[in-house]
Amino acid sequence: MAANIKELKEKLAYSCNILAHEGHWDNILGHVSFRIPGQNRILMKPHSFGFEEIRPQHIIVVDIETGKKVDGKYERHSEVFIHTEIMKARPDVNCAVHSHPPYATAFGSLGQRLRPVSHEGVIFHEGLPTFDYTTQLIRTPELGAEVAKSLGRCRGLLMKNHGSTVVGESIEVATLYAIFLEKAARIQLMATASGDPSWTSDEEAALKYEQIYTPHRLGTMWEYFVRRAKKFRKSN
């Protein structure tokens, strides 16, 4: 198990690095978590570091039931309850990404439905809720439960005036979906600013999703982003 935890910390660190370089940087804010297999705990990015700074030794361990840090050197994010309450409500979710990317944040303030204008939009064609219960930080289990309730069975949600939260069965999937949500929001905002855009029908969106975002394709996409992250690490 120790070797597996080491590998998971490395993968979670790469998730953070990738997000930093794909539009999710917001100084030291934003966080990613991963459910430790066979345990009621999560690995999580700590407070006080930017996404681009994270390395395996920074990752902390948090108890899902209490939200308390149980291992690691660094401070826990106060919004840990986004992660713990989603993990409680969604056994199928193993990774959650909460960040403040500019286009998704702007789009979330408009009250509009995300449409599959681009390939990336088809990922969320079955629904992308907006959490508008509050715009304040999610610092209590009760608010975390409201986020989980708004998320429902969807792959992500916009948080009104507060960024986005995206989930997946793996670090790879959640990270890529978070990146692609930001791109989908950017393209729709650009298209809407220029006119009245068209978008893919629901029927074709389901087909395109199966064509583009297969496990194999997501795997090769993840490998591409890791290669880019490794280059950034070496250059710093």
CSV table of C-alpha atoms in Angstrom, one decimal:
chain,number,residue,atom,x,y,z
A,1,MET,CA,0.0,0.0,0.0
A,2,ALA,CA,2.9,2.4,0.8
A,3,ALA,CA,4.1,2.2,-2.8
A,4,ASN,CA,0.6,2.8,-4.1
A,5,ILE,CA,0.2,5.9,-1.9
A,6,LYS,CA,3.5,7.2,-3.2
A,7,GLU,CA,2.3,6.8,-6.8
A,8,LEU,CA,-1.0,8.4,-6.0
A,9,LYS,CA,0.7,11.4,-4.4
A,10,GLU,CA,2.8,11.8,-7.5
A,11,LYS,CA,-0.2,11.6,-9.8
A,12,LEU,CA,-2.1,14.1,-7.6
A,13,ALA,CA,0.9,16.5,-7.7
A,14,TYR,CA,0.9,16.2,-11.5
A,15,SER,CA,-2.8,17.0,-11.5
A,16,CYS,CA,-2.1,20.2,-9.7
A,17,ASN,CA,0.7,21.1,-12.0
A,18,ILE,CA,-1.4,20.5,-15.1
A,19,LEU,CA,-4.2,22.6,-13.7
A,20,ALA,CA,-1.9,25.4,-13.0
A,21,HIS,CA,-0.8,25.6,-16.6
A,22,GLU,CA,-4.2,25.1,-18.1
A,23,GLY,CA,-6.0,28.2,-16.8
A,24,HIS,CA,-6.8,27.1,-13.2
A,25,TRP,CA,-4.1,29.1,-11.4
A,26,ASP,CA,-5.4,31.4,-8.7
A,27,ASN,CA,-2.4,32.1,-6.5
A,28,ILE,CA,-2.6,29.6,-3.6
A,29,LEU,CA,-6.3,28.9,-4.0
A,30,GLY,CA,-8.0,25.8,-5.5
A,31,HIS,CA,-7.6,22.1,-4.4
A,32,VAL,CA,-7.7,18.6,-5.7
A,33,SER,CA,-8.5,15.4,-3.7
A,34,PHE,CA,-8.4,11.7,-4.3
A,35,ARG,CA,-10.1,8.9,-2.3
A,36,ILE,CA,-7.5,6.4,-0.9
A,37,PRO,CA,-8.6,2.9,-2.0
A,38,GLY,CA,-9.8,0.8,0.9
A,39,GLN,CA,-9.7,3.7,3.3
A,40,ASN,CA,-12.2,6.4,4.5
A,41,ARG,CA,-9.5,9.0,3.8
A,42,ILE,CA,-8.5,11.3,0.9
A,43,LEU,CA,-5.2,12.6,-0.3
A,44,MET,CA,-5.5,16.4,-0.8
A,45,LYS,CA,-3.5,19.4,-2.0
A,46,PRO,CA,-2.6,21.6,1.0
A,47,HIS,CA,-3.2,25.2,1.7
A,48,SER,CA,-0.5,27.9,1.2
A,49,PHE,CA,0.9,26.6,-2.1
A,50,GLY,CA,0.0,27.3,-5.7
A,51,PHE,CA,-1.0,24.5,-8.0
A,52,GLU,CA,2.3,24.8,-9.9
A,53,GLU,CA,4.4,24.3,-6.7
A,54,ILE,CA,2.9,21.0,-5.6
A,55,ARG,CA,5.1,18.0,-5.4
A,56,PRO,CA,4.3,14.6,-3.7
A,57,GLN,CA,5.8,15.6,-0.4
A,58,HIS,CA,3.2,18.4,-0.1
A,59,ILE,CA,0.2,16.2,-0.2
A,60,ILE,CA,-1.8,15.7,3.0
A,61,VAL,CA,-4.2,13.0,4.2
A,62,VAL,CA,-7.7,13.9,5.5
A,63,ASP,CA,-10.4,11.9,7.2
A,64,ILE,CA,-13.6,11.9,5.1
A,65,GLU,CA,-16.0,11.6,8.1
A,66,THR,CA,-14.5,14.5,10.1
A,67,GLY,CA,-12.6,16.6,7.5
A,68,LYS,CA,-9.6,16.7,9.8
A,69,LYS,CA,-6.1,16.3,8.6
A,70,VAL,CA,-4.6,13.0,9.9
A,71,ASP,CA,-1.2,13.0,8.1
A,72,GLY,CA,1.1,15.5,6.4
A,73,LYS,CA,3.2,18.5,7.2
A,74,TYR,CA,1.1,21.3,5.7
A,75,GLU,CA,-2.2,23.1,6.5
A,76,ARG,CA,-5.5,21.8,5.2
A,77,HIS,CA,-7.8,24.0,3.0
A,78,SER,CA,-10.8,25.3,4.8
A,79,GLU,CA,-13.0,24.2,1.9
A,80,VAL,CA,-12.2,20.6,2.5
A,81,PHE,CA,-15.9,19.9,3.0
A,82,ILE,CA,-16.5,20.3,-0.8
A,83,HIS,CA,-14.5,17.1,-1.1
A,84,THR,CA,-15.5,15.1,1.9
A,85,GLU,CA,-19.3,15.7,1.4
A,86,ILE,CA,-19.1,14.8,-2.3
A,87,MET,CA,-17.1,11.6,-1.4
A,88,LYS,CA,-19.8,10.7,1.1
A,89,ALA,CA,-22.7,11.3,-1.3
A,90,ARG,CA,-21.0,9.8,-4.4
A,91,PRO,CA,-19.3,6.4,-4.0
A,92,ASP,CA,-18.5,6.4,-7.7
A,93,VAL,CA,-16.4,9.6,-7.3
A,94,ASN,CA,-12.8,9.1,-6.4
A,95,CYS,CA,-11.4,12.5,-7.4
A,96,ALA,CA,-12.7,16.1,-7.0
A,97,VAL,CA,-11.2,19.3,-8.4
A,98,HIS,CA,-12.3,22.7,-7.1
A,99,SER,CA,-10.8,25.7,-8.8
A,100,HIS,CA,-11.5,29.3,-9.9
A,101,PRO,CA,-10.7,29.3,-13.7
A,102,PRO,CA,-11.7,32.7,-15.2
A,103,TYR,CA,-14.0,31.5,-18.0
A,104,ALA,CA,-16.0,29.0,-16.0
A,105,THR,CA,-16.3,31.6,-13.2
A,106,ALA,CA,-17.6,34.2,-15.6
A,107,PHE,CA,-20.0,31.7,-17.3
A,108,GLY,CA,-21.3,30.6,-13.9
A,109,SER,CA,-22.4,34.2,-13.1
A,110,LEU,CA,-24.7,34.4,-16.1
A,111,GLY,CA,-27.2,31.7,-15.3
A,112,GLN,CA,-27.0,30.2,-18.8
A,113,ARG,CA,-26.9,26.6,-19.7
A,114,LEU,CA,-23.6,25.2,-21.0
A,115,ARG,CA,-24.2,24.0,-24.5
A,116,PRO,CA,-22.1,21.6,-26.6
A,117,VAL,CA,-20.8,24.3,-28.8
A,118,SER,CA,-17.4,22.6,-28.8
A,119,HIS,CA,-16.2,19.0,-28.4
A,120,GLU,CA,-15.5,19.7,-24.8
A,121,GLY,CA,-19.1,20.8,-24.1
A,122,VAL,CA,-20.4,17.3,-24.9
A,123,ILE,CA,-18.9,16.0,-21.7
A,124,PHE,CA,-21.5,18.0,-19.8
A,125,HIS,CA,-24.4,17.5,-22.2
A,126,GLU,CA,-26.4,15.5,-19.6
A,127,GLY,CA,-26.3,18.5,-17.2
A,128,LEU,CA,-24.1,21.0,-15.5
A,129,PRO,CA,-25.9,22.5,-12.5
A,130,THR,CA,-25.1,25.8,-10.9
A,131,PHE,CA,-24.7,25.9,-7.2
A,132,ASP,CA,-26.3,29.1,-6.1
A,133,TYR,CA,-27.2,28.3,-2.4
A,134,THR,CA,-24.4,30.7,-1.4
A,135,THR,CA,-21.4,32.4,-2.9
A,136,GLN,CA,-19.4,32.2,0.3
A,137,LEU,CA,-16.6,29.7,1.0
A,138,ILE,CA,-17.7,26.2,1.7
A,139,ARG,CA,-16.3,25.9,5.3
A,140,THR,CA,-18.8,23.7,7.0
A,141,PRO,CA,-20.1,20.1,6.4
A,142,GLU,CA,-23.6,21.5,5.9
A,143,LEU,CA,-22.5,23.7,3.0
A,144,GLY,CA,-20.5,20.9,1.6
A,145,ALA,CA,-23.6,18.7,1.7
A,146,GLU,CA,-25.5,21.4,-0.3
A,147,VAL,CA,-22.8,21.3,-2.9
A,148,ALA,CA,-23.0,17.6,-3.2
A,149,LYS,CA,-26.8,17.9,-3.4
A,150,SER,CA,-26.6,20.4,-6.3
A,151,LEU,CA,-24.0,18.2,-8.1
A,152,GLY,CA,-26.3,15.2,-8.0
A,153,ARG,CA,-25.2,12.6,-10.5
A,154,CYS,CA,-23.5,15.1,-12.8
A,155,ARG,CA,-19.8,15.3,-13.8
A,156,GLY,CA,-19.4,18.8,-12.5
A,157,LEU,CA,-21.1,22.0,-11.5
A,158,LEU,CA,-20.6,25.7,-11.7
A,159,MET,CA,-20.5,27.6,-8.4
A,160,LYS,CA,-22.1,31.0,-8.7
A,161,ASN,CA,-19.3,33.7,-8.4
A,162,HIS,CA,-17.0,31.0,-7.1
A,163,GLY,CA,-15.5,28.8,-9.8
A,164,SER,CA,-16.3,25.2,-10.6
A,165,THR,CA,-16.1,21.7,-9.1
A,166,VAL,CA,-15.5,18.7,-11.3
A,167,VAL,CA,-15.5,15.1,-10.3
A,168,GLY,CA,-14.4,11.7,-11.8
A,169,GLU,CA,-13.7,8.1,-11.1
A,170,SER,CA,-9.9,8.8,-11.3
A,171,ILE,CA,-7.4,11.7,-11.0
A,172,GLU,CA,-6.9,11.6,-14.7
A,173,VAL,CA,-10.6,11.9,-15.6
A,174,ALA,CA,-11.5,14.6,-13.1
A,175,THR,CA,-8.4,16.7,-14.0
A,176,LEU,CA,-9.1,16.4,-17.8
A,177,TYR,CA,-12.8,17.2,-17.3
A,178,ALA,CA,-11.9,20.3,-15.3
A,179,ILE,CA,-9.6,21.5,-18.1
A,180,PHE,CA,-12.2,20.8,-20.7
A,181,LEU,CA,-15.0,22.5,-18.8
A,182,GLU,CA,-12.9,25.7,-18.7
A,183,LYS,CA,-12.4,25.4,-22.5
A,184,ALA,CA,-16.0,24.8,-23.2
A,185,ALA,CA,-17.0,27.8,-21.2
A,186,ARG,CA,-14.4,30.0,-23.0
A,187,ILE,CA,-15.6,28.9,-26.4
A,188,GLN,CA,-19.3,29.4,-25.6
A,189,LEU,CA,-18.6,32.9,-24.2
A,190,MET,CA,-16.6,33.8,-27.4
A,191,ALA,CA,-19.3,32.4,-29.7
A,192,THR,CA,-22.1,34.2,-27.8
A,193,ALA,CA,-20.2,37.5,-27.8
A,194,SER,CA,-19.9,37.3,-31.6
A,195,GLY,CA,-23.5,36.2,-32.3
A,196,ASP,CA,-26.0,33.5,-31.9
A,197,PRO,CA,-24.1,30.2,-31.9
A,198,SER,CA,-25.3,26.8,-32.9
A,199,TRP,CA,-24.6,23.7,-30.9
A,200,THR,CA,-24.6,19.9,-31.2
A,201,SER,CA,-28.0,18.2,-30.6
A,202,ASP,CA,-28.5,16.0,-27.5
A,203,GLU,CA,-28.4,12.9,-29.6
A,204,GLU,CA,-25.2,13.7,-31.4
A,205,ALA,CA,-23.6,15.0,-28.2
A,206,ALA,CA,-24.0,11.6,-26.6
A,207,LEU,CA,-22.5,10.0,-29.7
A,208,LYS,CA,-19.6,12.5,-29.8
A,209,TYR,CA,-18.9,11.9,-26.1
A,210,GLU,CA,-18.5,8.2,-26.8
A,211,GLN,CA,-16.3,8.8,-29.9
A,212,ILE,CA,-14.0,11.3,-28.3
A,213,TYR,CA,-13.7,10.6,-24.5
A,214,THR,CA,-13.1,6.9,-24.4
A,215,PRO,CA,-10.9,5.6,-21.6
A,216,HIS,CA,-8.1,5.0,-24.1
A,217,ARG,CA,-8.3,8.5,-25.5
A,218,LEU,CA,-8.5,10.0,-22.0
A,219,GLY,CA,-5.4,8.0,-21.1
A,220,THR,CA,-3.4,9.3,-24.0
A,221,MET,CA,-4.6,12.9,-23.3
A,222,TRP,CA,-3.5,12.5,-19.7
A,223,GLU,CA,-0.1,11.3,-20.8
A,224,TYR,CA,0.3,14.3,-23.0
A,225,PHE,CA,-0.5,16.7,-20.2
A,226,VAL,CA,2.0,14.9,-17.9
A,227,ARG,CA,4.7,15.3,-20.5
A,228,ARG,CA,4.0,19.0,-20.7
A,229,ALA,CA,4.0,19.3,-16.9
A,230,LYS,CA,7.4,17.5,-16.7
A,231,LYS,CA,8.8,20.1,-19.1
A,232,PHE,CA,7.5,22.9,-16.9
A,233,ARG,CA,9.1,21.3,-13.8
A,234,LYS,CA,12.4,21.0,-15.5
A,235,SER,CA,12.4,24.6,-16.6
A,236,ASN,CA,11.8,25.9,-13.1
